[in-house]
Amino acid sequence: MSEPLGEPAPTAAPSYGPAAAMTGGKALVRALAVHGTRTAFGIPGTHNLEIYRHLDRYGIAHVTPRHEQGAGYAADAYARVSGRAGVAITTTGPALLNIAAAVGQAHSDSVPLLVVSPGMPLRHPRLPTGLLHEMRGQSEAMRGVAAFSHRVSSVEEIGAAVARAFVLFDTERPRPAHIEIPLDLLEAAEPVGQTQLRPPSVPRAPHSAMIDQAVQALRAARRPVLVLGGGARRAAAYCLALAEELSAPVVTTANGKGIVAETHPLSIGVSLHSPSVQRWLADRDVVLAVGTELAESDLWSTGPPVLNGTLIRVDLDPAQMYAGLQADIPLVADARLALEALLAGCRERDDHTVSLPEHDVPEHDVPEHGASERAGAARVDAVRLRGLRGAETAGRDARWVPYLHAVRSVLDADAVITSDSAQCCYYGALPHLPVGPEGRYLHPTGFGTLGYALPAAVGAKTAAPGRQVVALSGDGGLQFSVQELATAVRLRLPLPVVVFDNGGYGEIRDEMAARGDTPVAVDLTPVDLSALARAYGGRGERAETPAALADALTRALAVSVPTVITVPEETVR
């Protein structure tokens, strides 16, 4: 679904002298610093103070959210926006379990998140002793949501454990990792040599025979299409160039949103959930799927899509070639290298090296197909499908569209928008708020957690302080993590939080009604969110029209505190 960050390994470790005794806390912080960590998110506790003692010395800034789940979501968004691994620090027991939901979300969305925590002492007995924060198995719990949980058995091993995590982030499908350091090792001083660095890595290149097969299929295709997931993001320029070369419409998943500008004539946007688009996909003779699972969370329906044409899958994860829909032509490779080779082959170049910037494709490098019959038909198809998608759900989605247009009218092209598992986001913003490759839209796909948007916005703004960041949420989801307004106030962040207030859990209310059930436990006591924002030291406004929302958003971006902008759903309908 995703690909490694490609973050270069440090060329040389800072010199800390010969092997000397140091505590586990110092060894951990040193290893994080050597691997490029500059910011960590977390909350200090009784058992992790030795970690916090060394952060400043090694140049690691720290952000203190108000809940460990918020720390996890903030570190997740920091990773997505910065291109570096997100790092979160918790203490033992309940703190680690608090962050588990965020780890599960990062696993679902292929985000490189490293969580470090103390654990029970090395020789802690299996029978309970009543030690503070004692639990039977922290690592066992984290293995259920992370790629791995590594419990070290010596101070020397800490460096290897950190290197192991960064190797995962660089060379495999990036997913969260957990490192547990027994609390007696955090305080114990043991001889430690130089920090172990992850070895230099090169992106996985595609198999030449598979590239030849894929090029042959694409060049012969009469009705090709590109389906882009989050794993295609670092290949954005090549995706656009190949779509132009093939005159192929582009459909994306939620995680692939904006890889190709959603205002581009070939873009159908986030539309895999549309029945019209799914029927149209079944009629394509070649489907090139890049960095996507083609799973229920992408389709919003059970079972894989029906595809009658040749399926070419590009993914770093070999398991994706056989998950759901088996690939007819599997390309297990870094997406950027695979797309570069496909583009060169489709252009029939002798030299298979194509140099493109990260997001912009120079006009002279993209053949002009505007006059060709197939190019015209592809653009007509894209327009028609966008219309069909909108018509299918107009009764449900149209209420949010004017407000989302107001948001788009205020924001810069490179703005970061964070999203929650709220109707206004997955029905509204995902398909109807256009984003391009210079911007980002961060959504909790797959695991579908609530409360992501606000702490994720804190993490995104920490990663990119010069870019506009806006959070979109519903009133139910916001209250899972509303305490992170205090974090944004402390950091003096100009952070608008747009909340569509439908008085509770609107999606579940609608699902109950659709079953013929009487809605129960879905209507929440009204909360004055503006007053709540002011209580935290921020600002609060109400916006009952799209124009009022645009004005409120403009003001919110100009002040150095968060602003909760409440849009009452009764005015939206």
PDB file of C-alpha atoms in Angstrom, residues 171-449:
ATOM      1  CA  THR A 171      13.275  -1.072   2.884  1.00  0.00           C
ATOM      2  CA  GLU A 172       9.863  -2.630   3.515  1.00  0.00           C
ATOM      3  CA  ARG A 173       6.279  -1.507   3.562  1.00  0.00           C
ATOM      4  CA  PRO A 174       6.587   1.101   6.336  1.00  0.00           C
ATOM      5  CA  ARG A 175       4.511   0.193   9.344  1.00  0.00           C
ATOM      6  CA  PRO A 176       4.708   1.038  13.045  1.00  0.00           C
ATOM      7  CA  ALA A 177       7.209  -0.563  15.377  1.00  0.00           C
ATOM      8  CA  HIS A 178       7.471  -0.709  19.166  1.00  0.00           C
ATOM      9  CA  ILE A 179      10.630  -0.889  21.247  1.00  0.00           C
ATOM     10  CA  GLU A 180      10.302  -1.868  24.907  1.00  0.00           C
ATOM     11  CA  ILE A 181      13.147  -1.187  27.311  1.00  0.00           C
ATOM     12  CA  PRO A 182      12.883  -2.834  30.735  1.00  0.00           C
ATOM     13  CA  LEU A 183      12.699  -0.009  33.226  1.00  0.00           C
ATOM     14  CA  ASP A 184      15.734  -1.241  35.147  1.00  0.00           C
ATOM     15  CA  LEU A 185      17.789  -1.022  31.902  1.00  0.00           C
ATOM     16  CA  LEU A 186      16.689   2.570  31.365  1.00  0.00           C
ATOM     17  CA  GLU A 187      18.459   3.555  34.566  1.00  0.00           C
ATOM     18  CA  ALA A 188      21.311   1.021  34.445  1.00  0.00           C
ATOM     19  CA  ALA A 189      24.706   2.106  33.100  1.00  0.00           C
ATOM     20  CA  GLU A 190      26.381  -0.493  30.875  1.00  0.00           C
ATOM     21  CA  PRO A 191      29.293  -0.315  28.416  1.00  0.00           C
ATOM     22  CA  VAL A 192      28.027   0.711  24.968  1.00  0.00           C
ATOM     23  CA  GLY A 193      30.007   1.243  21.762  1.00  0.00           C
ATOM     24  CA  GLN A 194      29.134   3.413  18.785  1.00  0.00           C
ATOM     25  CA  THR A 195      25.458   3.509  17.860  1.00  0.00           C
ATOM     26  CA  GLN A 196      24.571   0.923  15.259  1.00  0.00           C
ATOM     27  CA  LEU A 197      23.351   2.595  12.085  1.00  0.00           C
ATOM     28  CA  ARG A 198      20.869   1.044   9.725  1.00  0.00           C
ATOM     29  CA  PRO A 199      22.769  -0.104   6.634  1.00  0.00           C
ATOM     30  CA  PRO A 200      22.498   1.979   3.461  1.00  0.00           C
ATOM     31  CA  SER A 201      19.633   0.745   1.313  1.00  0.00           C
ATOM     32  CA  VAL A 202      18.649   1.120  -2.301  1.00  0.00           C
ATOM     33  CA  PRO A 203      15.044   1.098  -3.521  1.00  0.00           C
ATOM     34  CA  ARG A 204      13.846  -2.253  -4.806  1.00  0.00           C
ATOM     35  CA  ALA A 205      13.965  -2.230  -8.601  1.00  0.00           C
ATOM     36  CA  PRO A 206      11.308  -4.028 -10.665  1.00  0.00           C
ATOM     37  CA  HIS A 207      12.094  -7.257 -12.500  1.00  0.00           C
ATOM     38  CA  SER A 208      12.908  -6.407 -16.115  1.00  0.00           C
ATOM     39  CA  ALA A 209      10.849  -9.285 -17.546  1.00  0.00           C
ATOM     40  CA  MET A 210       7.787  -8.134 -15.607  1.00  0.00           C
ATOM     41  CA  ILE A 211       8.326  -4.566 -16.825  1.00  0.00           C
ATOM     42  CA  ASP A 212       8.446  -5.816 -20.412  1.00  0.00           C
ATOM     43  CA  GLN A 213       5.159  -7.674 -19.941  1.00  0.00           C
ATOM     44  CA  ALA A 214       3.534  -4.651 -18.341  1.00  0.00           C
ATOM     45  CA  VAL A 215       4.753  -2.282 -21.068  1.00  0.00           C
ATOM     46  CA  GLN A 216       3.451  -4.619 -23.738  1.00  0.00           C
ATOM     47  CA  ALA A 217       0.030  -4.743 -22.069  1.00  0.00           C
ATOM     48  CA  LEU A 218      -0.128  -0.974 -21.571  1.00  0.00           C
ATOM     49  CA  ARG A 219       0.936  -0.134 -25.113  1.00  0.00           C
ATOM     50  CA  ALA A 220      -1.705  -2.505 -26.501  1.00  0.00           C
ATOM     51  CA  ALA A 221      -4.448  -1.224 -24.193  1.00  0.00           C
ATOM     52  CA  ARG A 222      -7.401   0.612 -25.696  1.00  0.00           C
ATOM     53  CA  ARG A 223      -9.098   1.402 -22.393  1.00  0.00           C
ATOM     54  CA  PRO A 224      -6.394   1.693 -19.690  1.00  0.00           C
ATOM     55  CA  VAL A 225      -6.876   3.178 -16.232  1.00  0.00           C
ATOM     56  CA  LEU A 226      -4.564   4.034 -13.315  1.00  0.00           C
ATOM     57  CA  VAL A 227      -5.716   3.244  -9.770  1.00  0.00           C
ATOM     58  CA  LEU A 228      -3.455   5.002  -7.266  1.00  0.00           C
ATOM     59  CA  GLY A 229      -3.120   4.313  -3.545  1.00  0.00           C
ATOM     60  CA  GLY A 230      -0.886   5.793  -0.881  1.00  0.00           C
ATOM     61  CA  GLY A 231       2.090   3.783  -2.085  1.00  0.00           C
ATOM     62  CA  ALA A 232       2.185   5.829  -5.297  1.00  0.00           C
ATOM     63  CA  ARG A 233       2.758   9.165  -3.571  1.00  0.00           C
ATOM     64  CA  ARG A 234       6.508   9.411  -4.071  1.00  0.00           C
ATOM     65  CA  ALA A 235       5.988   8.575  -7.744  1.00  0.00           C
ATOM     66  CA  ALA A 236       3.460  11.371  -8.296  1.00  0.00           C
ATOM     67  CA  ALA A 237       5.209  12.963 -11.277  1.00  0.00           C
ATOM     68  CA  TYR A 238       5.566   9.612 -13.036  1.00  0.00           C
ATOM     69  CA  CYS A 239       1.915   8.753 -12.392  1.00  0.00           C
ATOM     70  CA  LEU A 240       0.828  11.964 -14.095  1.00  0.00           C
ATOM     71  CA  ALA A 241       3.240  11.525 -16.991  1.00  0.00           C
ATOM     72  CA  LEU A 242       2.142   7.929 -17.571  1.00  0.00           C
ATOM     73  CA  ALA A 243      -1.535   8.863 -17.413  1.00  0.00           C
ATOM     74  CA  GLU A 244      -0.899  11.542 -20.038  1.00  0.00           C
ATOM     75  CA  GLU A 245       1.169   9.174 -22.174  1.00  0.00           C
ATOM     76  CA  LEU A 246      -1.546   6.495 -22.134  1.00  0.00           C
ATOM     77  CA  SER A 247      -4.517   8.878 -22.108  1.00  0.00           C
ATOM     78  CA  ALA A 248      -5.646   6.907 -19.060  1.00  0.00           C
ATOM     79  CA  PRO A 249      -8.124   8.253 -16.507  1.00  0.00           C
ATOM     80  CA  VAL A 250      -6.933   8.193 -12.882  1.00  0.00           C
ATOM     81  CA  VAL A 251      -8.899   6.934  -9.872  1.00  0.00           C
ATOM     82  CA  THR A 252      -7.475   7.129  -6.346  1.00  0.00           C
ATOM     83  CA  THR A 253      -8.101   5.675  -2.940  1.00  0.00           C
ATOM     84  CA  ALA A 254      -8.437   7.891   0.131  1.00  0.00           C
ATOM     85  CA  ASN A 255      -4.710   7.524   0.832  1.00  0.00           C
ATOM     86  CA  GLY A 256      -3.931   8.316  -2.806  1.00  0.00           C
ATOM     87  CA  LYS A 257      -5.983  11.501  -2.802  1.00  0.00           C
ATOM     88  CA  GLY A 258      -4.229  14.313  -4.660  1.00  0.00           C
ATOM     89  CA  ILE A 259      -1.327  12.278  -6.097  1.00  0.00           C
ATOM     90  CA  VAL A 260      -2.621  13.513  -9.454  1.00  0.00           C
ATOM     91  CA  ALA A 261      -4.300  16.887  -9.154  1.00  0.00           C
ATOM     92  CA  GLU A 262      -8.029  16.336  -8.786  1.00  0.00           C
ATOM     93  CA  THR A 263      -8.657  19.272 -11.128  1.00  0.00           C
ATOM     94  CA  HIS A 264      -6.740  17.517 -13.924  1.00  0.00           C
ATOM     95  CA  PRO A 265      -8.926  16.527 -16.918  1.00  0.00           C
ATOM     96  CA  LEU A 266      -8.029  12.838 -16.479  1.00  0.00           C
ATOM     97  CA  SER A 267      -8.727  12.716 -12.736  1.00  0.00           C
ATOM     98  CA  ILE A 268     -11.831  10.997 -11.388  1.00  0.00           C
ATOM     99  CA  GLY A 269     -10.625  11.601  -7.833  1.00  0.00           C
ATOM    100  CA  VAL A 270     -11.482   9.456  -4.827  1.00  0.00           C
ATOM    101  CA  SER A 271     -14.137   7.380  -6.548  1.00  0.00           C
ATOM    102  CA  LEU A 272     -13.492   3.685  -5.995  1.00  0.00           C
ATOM    103  CA  HIS A 273     -16.590   3.583  -3.788  1.00  0.00           C
ATOM    104  CA  SER A 274     -18.834   4.735  -6.655  1.00  0.00           C
ATOM    105  CA  PRO A 275     -20.949   1.938  -8.230  1.00  0.00           C
ATOM    106  CA  SER A 276     -20.727   3.731 -11.586  1.00  0.00           C
ATOM    107  CA  VAL A 277     -16.940   3.853 -11.380  1.00  0.00           C
ATOM    108  CA  GLN A 278     -16.753   0.206 -10.300  1.00  0.00           C
ATOM    109  CA  ARG A 279     -18.866  -0.852 -13.308  1.00  0.00           C
ATOM    110  CA  TRP A 280     -16.656   1.262 -15.552  1.00  0.00           C
ATOM    111  CA  LEU A 281     -13.506  -0.338 -14.109  1.00  0.00           C
ATOM    112  CA  ALA A 282     -14.866  -3.764 -14.961  1.00  0.00           C
ATOM    113  CA  ASP A 283     -14.868  -2.724 -18.634  1.00  0.00           C
ATOM    114  CA  ARG A 284     -11.236  -1.501 -18.699  1.00  0.00           C
ATOM    115  CA  ASP A 285      -8.900  -3.778 -20.654  1.00  0.00           C
ATOM    116  CA  VAL A 286      -5.837  -2.902 -18.512  1.00  0.00           C
ATOM    117  CA  VAL A 287      -5.864  -1.691 -14.893  1.00  0.00           C
ATOM    118  CA  LEU A 288      -2.575  -0.428 -13.462  1.00  0.00           C
ATOM    119  CA  ALA A 289      -2.951  -0.415  -9.654  1.00  0.00           C
ATOM    120  CA  VAL A 290      -0.098   1.273  -7.785  1.00  0.00           C
ATOM    121  CA  GLY A 291       0.380   1.033  -4.016  1.00  0.00           C
ATOM    122  CA  THR A 292      -3.180   0.070  -3.142  1.00  0.00           C
ATOM    123  CA  GLU A 293      -4.808  -2.913  -1.452  1.00  0.00           C
ATOM    124  CA  LEU A 294      -8.045  -2.618  -3.456  1.00  0.00           C
ATOM    125  CA  ALA A 295      -9.697  -3.537  -0.169  1.00  0.00           C
ATOM    126  CA  GLU A 296     -13.034  -2.936   1.538  1.00  0.00           C
ATOM    127  CA  SER A 297     -11.795   0.327   3.030  1.00  0.00           C
ATOM    128  CA  ASP A 298     -11.046   1.553  -0.519  1.00  0.00           C
ATOM    129  CA  LEU A 299     -14.253   0.238  -2.110  1.00  0.00           C
ATOM    130  CA  TRP A 300     -16.662   0.777   0.806  1.00  0.00           C
ATOM    131  CA  SER A 301     -18.056  -2.656   0.006  1.00  0.00           C
ATOM    132  CA  THR A 302     -17.110  -6.240   0.801  1.00  0.00           C
ATOM    133  CA  GLY A 303     -15.246  -8.398  -1.657  1.00  0.00           C
ATOM    134  CA  PRO A 304     -12.745  -7.367  -4.322  1.00  0.00           C
ATOM    135  CA  PRO A 305     -13.864  -5.346  -7.352  1.00  0.00           C
ATOM    136  CA  VAL A 306     -14.810  -7.083 -10.575  1.00  0.00           C
ATOM    137  CA  LEU A 307     -12.045  -6.499 -13.113  1.00  0.00           C
ATOM    138  CA  ASN A 308     -12.287  -8.218 -16.473  1.00  0.00           C
ATOM    139  CA  GLY A 309      -9.100  -6.758 -17.930  1.00  0.00           C
ATOM    140  CA  THR A 310      -5.429  -7.362 -17.213  1.00  0.00           C
ATOM    141  CA  LEU A 311      -4.447  -6.298 -13.709  1.00  0.00           C
ATOM    142  CA  ILE A 312      -0.922  -4.916 -13.276  1.00  0.00           C
ATOM    143  CA  ARG A 313      -0.070  -4.373  -9.613  1.00  0.00           C
ATOM    144  CA  VAL A 314       2.860  -2.284  -8.392  1.00  0.00           C
ATOM    145  CA  ASP A 315       3.614  -2.668  -4.689  1.00  0.00           C
ATOM    146  CA  LEU A 316       6.575  -2.959  -2.379  1.00  0.00           C
ATOM    147  CA  ASP A 317       4.749  -5.646  -0.403  1.00  0.00           C
ATOM    148  CA  PRO A 318       4.866  -9.034  -2.201  1.00  0.00           C
ATOM    149  CA  ALA A 319       1.772 -10.187  -0.305  1.00  0.00           C
ATOM    150  CA  GLN A 320      -0.318  -7.578  -2.120  1.00  0.00           C
ATOM    151  CA  MET A 321       0.133  -9.473  -5.388  1.00  0.00           C
ATOM    152  CA  TYR A 322      -2.154 -12.188  -4.036  1.00  0.00           C
ATOM    153  CA  ALA A 323      -4.323 -10.316  -1.538  1.00  0.00           C
ATOM    154  CA  GLY A 324      -7.866  -9.752  -2.728  1.00  0.00           C
ATOM    155  CA  LEU A 325      -7.264  -9.606  -6.465  1.00  0.00           C
ATOM    156  CA  GLN A 326      -4.329 -11.599  -7.768  1.00  0.00           C
ATOM    157  CA  ALA A 327      -2.091  -9.660 -10.132  1.00  0.00           C
ATOM    158  CA  ASP A 328      -1.856 -10.831 -13.729  1.00  0.00           C
ATOM    159  CA  ILE A 329       1.445  -8.970 -13.969  1.00  0.00           C
ATOM    160  CA  PRO A 330       3.100  -8.480 -10.544  1.00  0.00           C
ATOM    161  CA  LEU A 331       5.667  -5.717 -10.107  1.00  0.00           C
ATOM    162  CA  VAL A 332       7.153  -6.002  -6.625  1.00  0.00           C
ATOM    163  CA  ALA A 333       9.177  -2.832  -6.498  1.00  0.00           C
ATOM    164  CA  ASP A 334       9.558   0.739  -5.349  1.00  0.00           C
ATOM    165  CA  ALA A 335       6.747   2.609  -7.087  1.00  0.00           C
ATOM    166  CA  ARG A 336       8.996   5.370  -8.346  1.00  0.00           C
ATOM    167  CA  LEU A 337      11.390   2.957 -10.063  1.00  0.00           C
ATOM    168  CA  ALA A 338       8.555   0.880 -11.481  1.00  0.00           C
ATOM    169  CA  LEU A 339       6.653   3.866 -12.874  1.00  0.00           C
ATOM    170  CA  GLU A 340       9.841   5.337 -14.313  1.00  0.00           C
ATOM    171  CA  ALA A 341      10.537   2.086 -16.164  1.00  0.00           C
ATOM    172  CA  LEU A 342       6.940   1.796 -17.386  1.00  0.00           C
ATOM    173  CA  LEU A 343       6.953   5.367 -18.658  1.00  0.00           C
ATOM    174  CA  ALA A 344      10.236   4.862 -20.498  1.00  0.00           C
ATOM    175  CA  GLY A 345       8.955   1.652 -22.068  1.00  0.00           C
ATOM    176  CA  CYS A 346       5.675   3.185 -23.156  1.00  0.00           C
ATOM    177  CA  ARG A 347       7.555   6.069 -24.766  1.00  0.00           C
ATOM    178  CA  GLU A 348       9.715   3.559 -26.660  1.00  0.00           C
ATOM    179  CA  ARG A 349      12.942   5.215 -25.570  1.00  0.00           C
ATOM    180  CA  ASP A 350      16.284   3.518 -25.900  1.00  0.00           C
ATOM    181  CA  ASP A 351      17.384   5.187 -22.696  1.00  0.00           C
ATOM    182  CA  HIS A 352      15.119   3.989 -19.886  1.00  0.00           C
ATOM    183  CA  THR A 353      16.144   6.818 -17.571  1.00  0.00           C
ATOM    184  CA  VAL A 354      13.512   9.500 -17.190  1.00  0.00           C
ATOM    185  CA  SER A 355      14.354  12.501 -15.035  1.00  0.00           C
ATOM    186  CA  LEU A 356      11.347  14.263 -13.576  1.00  0.00           C
ATOM    187  CA  PRO A 357      10.852  16.565 -10.617  1.00  0.00           C
ATOM    188  CA  GLU A 358       8.871  15.295  -7.661  1.00  0.00           C
ATOM    189  CA  HIS A 359       5.547  16.863  -8.603  1.00  0.00           C
ATOM    190  CA  ASP A 360       5.809  18.859 -11.824  1.00  0.00           C
ATOM    191  CA  VAL A 361       6.080  17.291 -15.248  1.00  0.00           C
ATOM    192  CA  PRO A 362       7.643  19.712 -17.750  1.00  0.00           C
ATOM    193  CA  GLU A 363       5.432  20.320 -20.744  1.00  0.00           C
ATOM    194  CA  HIS A 364       8.130  19.269 -23.208  1.00  0.00           C
ATOM    195  CA  ASP A 365       8.378  15.867 -21.476  1.00  0.00           C
ATOM    196  CA  VAL A 366       4.672  15.092 -21.834  1.00  0.00           C
ATOM    197  CA  PRO A 367       3.419  14.429 -25.366  1.00  0.00           C
ATOM    198  CA  GLU A 368       0.382  16.497 -26.255  1.00  0.00           C
ATOM    199  CA  HIS A 369      -2.553  14.182 -26.844  1.00  0.00           C
ATOM    200  CA  GLY A 370      -5.273  16.800 -26.731  1.00  0.00           C
ATOM    201  CA  ALA A 371      -6.101  16.299 -30.403  1.00  0.00           C
ATOM    202  CA  SER A 372      -6.063  12.528 -30.332  1.00  0.00           C
ATOM    203  CA  GLU A 373      -9.300  10.620 -30.335  1.00  0.00           C
ATOM    204  CA  ARG A 374      -8.362   8.421 -27.393  1.00  0.00           C
ATOM    205  CA  ALA A 375      -7.220  11.345 -25.292  1.00  0.00           C
ATOM    206  CA  GLY A 376     -10.458  13.156 -25.961  1.00  0.00           C
ATOM    207  CA  ALA A 377     -12.476  10.067 -25.106  1.00  0.00           C
ATOM    208  CA  ALA A 378     -10.552   9.620 -21.847  1.00  0.00           C
ATOM    209  CA  ARG A 379     -11.272  13.186 -20.793  1.00  0.00           C
ATOM    210  CA  VAL A 380     -14.929  12.786 -21.676  1.00  0.00           C
ATOM    211  CA  ASP A 381     -14.988   9.574 -19.631  1.00  0.00           C
ATOM    212  CA  ALA A 382     -13.502  11.362 -16.620  1.00  0.00           C
ATOM    213  CA  VAL A 383     -16.022  14.196 -16.801  1.00  0.00           C
ATOM    214  CA  ARG A 384     -18.906  11.753 -17.231  1.00  0.00           C
ATOM    215  CA  LEU A 385     -17.804   9.599 -14.314  1.00  0.00           C
ATOM    216  CA  ARG A 386     -17.343  12.560 -12.004  1.00  0.00           C
ATOM    217  CA  GLY A 387     -20.895  13.557 -12.879  1.00  0.00           C
ATOM    218  CA  LEU A 388     -22.259  10.056 -12.315  1.00  0.00           C
ATOM    219  CA  ARG A 389     -20.459   9.784  -8.991  1.00  0.00           C
ATOM    220  CA  GLY A 390     -21.947  13.074  -7.858  1.00  0.00           C
ATOM    221  CA  ALA A 391     -25.433  12.145  -9.061  1.00  0.00           C
ATOM    222  CA  GLU A 392     -25.379   8.822  -7.197  1.00  0.00           C
ATOM    223  CA  THR A 393     -25.064  10.511  -3.828  1.00  0.00           C
ATOM    224  CA  ALA A 394     -26.292  14.044  -4.474  1.00  0.00           C
ATOM    225  CA  GLY A 395     -29.054  13.693  -1.904  1.00  0.00           C
ATOM    226  CA  ARG A 396     -26.505  12.817   0.736  1.00  0.00           C
ATOM    227  CA  ASP A 397     -23.329  14.699  -0.249  1.00  0.00           C
ATOM    228  CA  ALA A 398     -24.554  17.940  -1.794  1.00  0.00           C
ATOM    229  CA  ARG A 399     -25.186  19.546   1.588  1.00  0.00           C
ATOM    230  CA  TRP A 400     -21.449  19.714   2.315  1.00  0.00           C
ATOM    231  CA  VAL A 401     -20.210  20.730  -1.141  1.00  0.00           C
ATOM    232  CA  PRO A 402     -20.739  24.542  -0.868  1.00  0.00           C
ATOM    233  CA  TYR A 403     -18.961  24.586   2.492  1.00  0.00           C
ATOM    234  CA  LEU A 404     -16.060  22.543   1.120  1.00  0.00           C
ATOM    235  CA  HIS A 405     -15.788  24.917  -1.836  1.00  0.00           C
ATOM    236  CA  ALA A 406     -15.552  27.737   0.699  1.00  0.00           C
ATOM    237  CA  VAL A 407     -12.714  25.930   2.482  1.00  0.00           C
ATOM    238  CA  ARG A 408     -10.885  25.349  -0.788  1.00  0.00           C
ATOM    239  CA  SER A 409     -11.281  28.998  -1.820  1.00  0.00           C
ATOM    240  CA  VAL A 410      -9.382  30.179   1.263  1.00  0.00           C
ATOM    241  CA  LEU A 411      -6.562  27.639   1.398  1.00  0.00           C
ATOM    242  CA  ASP A 412      -3.230  27.695  -0.412  1.00  0.00           C
ATOM    243  CA  ALA A 413      -2.518  24.950  -2.926  1.00  0.00           C
ATOM    244  CA  ASP A 414       0.009  23.330  -0.555  1.00  0.00           C
ATOM    245  CA  ALA A 415      -2.242  23.372   2.505  1.00  0.00           C
ATOM    246  CA  VAL A 416      -2.523  20.244   4.658  1.00  0.00           C
ATOM    247  CA  ILE A 417      -6.039  19.110   5.529  1.00  0.00           C
ATOM    248  CA  THR A 418      -6.540  16.550   8.280  1.00  0.00           C
ATOM    249  CA  SER A 419      -9.688  14.519   8.415  1.00  0.00           C
ATOM    250  CA  ASP A 420     -11.717  12.438  10.841  1.00  0.00           C
ATOM    251  CA  SER A 421     -13.997   9.432  10.473  1.00  0.00           C
ATOM    252  CA  ALA A 422     -16.937  11.766  10.029  1.00  0.00           C
ATOM    253  CA  GLN A 423     -19.634  11.995   7.366  1.00  0.00           C
ATOM    254  CA  CYS A 424     -18.499  15.478   6.363  1.00  0.00           C
ATOM    255  CA  CYS A 425     -15.071  13.990   5.626  1.00  0.00           C
ATOM    256  CA  TYR A 426     -15.585  10.620   3.939  1.00  0.00           C
ATOM    257  CA  TYR A 427     -18.830  11.547   2.134  1.00  0.00           C
ATOM    258  CA  GLY A 428     -17.967  15.215   1.752  1.00  0.00           C
ATOM    259  CA  ALA A 429     -14.299  16.154   1.570  1.00  0.00           C
ATOM    260  CA  LEU A 430     -12.784  12.943   0.188  1.00  0.00           C
ATOM    261  CA  PRO A 431     -14.689  13.043  -3.115  1.00  0.00           C
ATOM    262  CA  HIS A 432     -15.591  16.745  -3.265  1.00  0.00           C
ATOM    263  CA  LEU A 433     -12.679  18.835  -1.915  1.00  0.00           C
ATOM    264  CA  PRO A 434     -10.009  18.897  -4.645  1.00  0.00           C
ATOM    265  CA  VAL A 435      -6.353  18.472  -3.666  1.00  0.00           C
ATOM    266  CA  GLY A 436      -3.198  18.427  -5.770  1.00  0.00           C
ATOM    267  CA  PRO A 437       0.215  16.815  -5.273  1.00  0.00           C
ATOM    268  CA  GLU A 438       1.620  19.952  -3.655  1.00  0.00           C
ATOM    269  CA  GLY A 439      -0.978  19.684  -0.870  1.00  0.00           C
ATOM    270  CA  ARG A 440      -1.956  16.796   1.417  1.00  0.00           C
ATOM    271  CA  TYR A 441      -5.151  15.289   2.732  1.00  0.00           C
ATOM    272  CA  LEU A 442      -4.637  13.023   5.751  1.00  0.00           C
ATOM    273  CA  HIS A 443      -7.455  10.589   6.488  1.00  0.00           C
ATOM    274  CA  PRO A 444      -7.641   7.643   8.921  1.00  0.00           C
ATOM    275  CA  THR A 445      -8.425   4.955   6.361  1.00  0.00           C
ATOM    276  CA  GLY A 446      -8.915   1.263   7.064  1.00  0.00           C
ATOM    277  CA  PHE A 447      -8.709   1.171  10.847  1.00  0.00           C
ATOM    278  CA  GLY A 448     -11.134   4.094  10.821  1.00  0.00           C
ATOM    279  CA  THR A 449     -10.346   5.619  14.184  1.00  0.00           C
TER     280      THR A 449
END
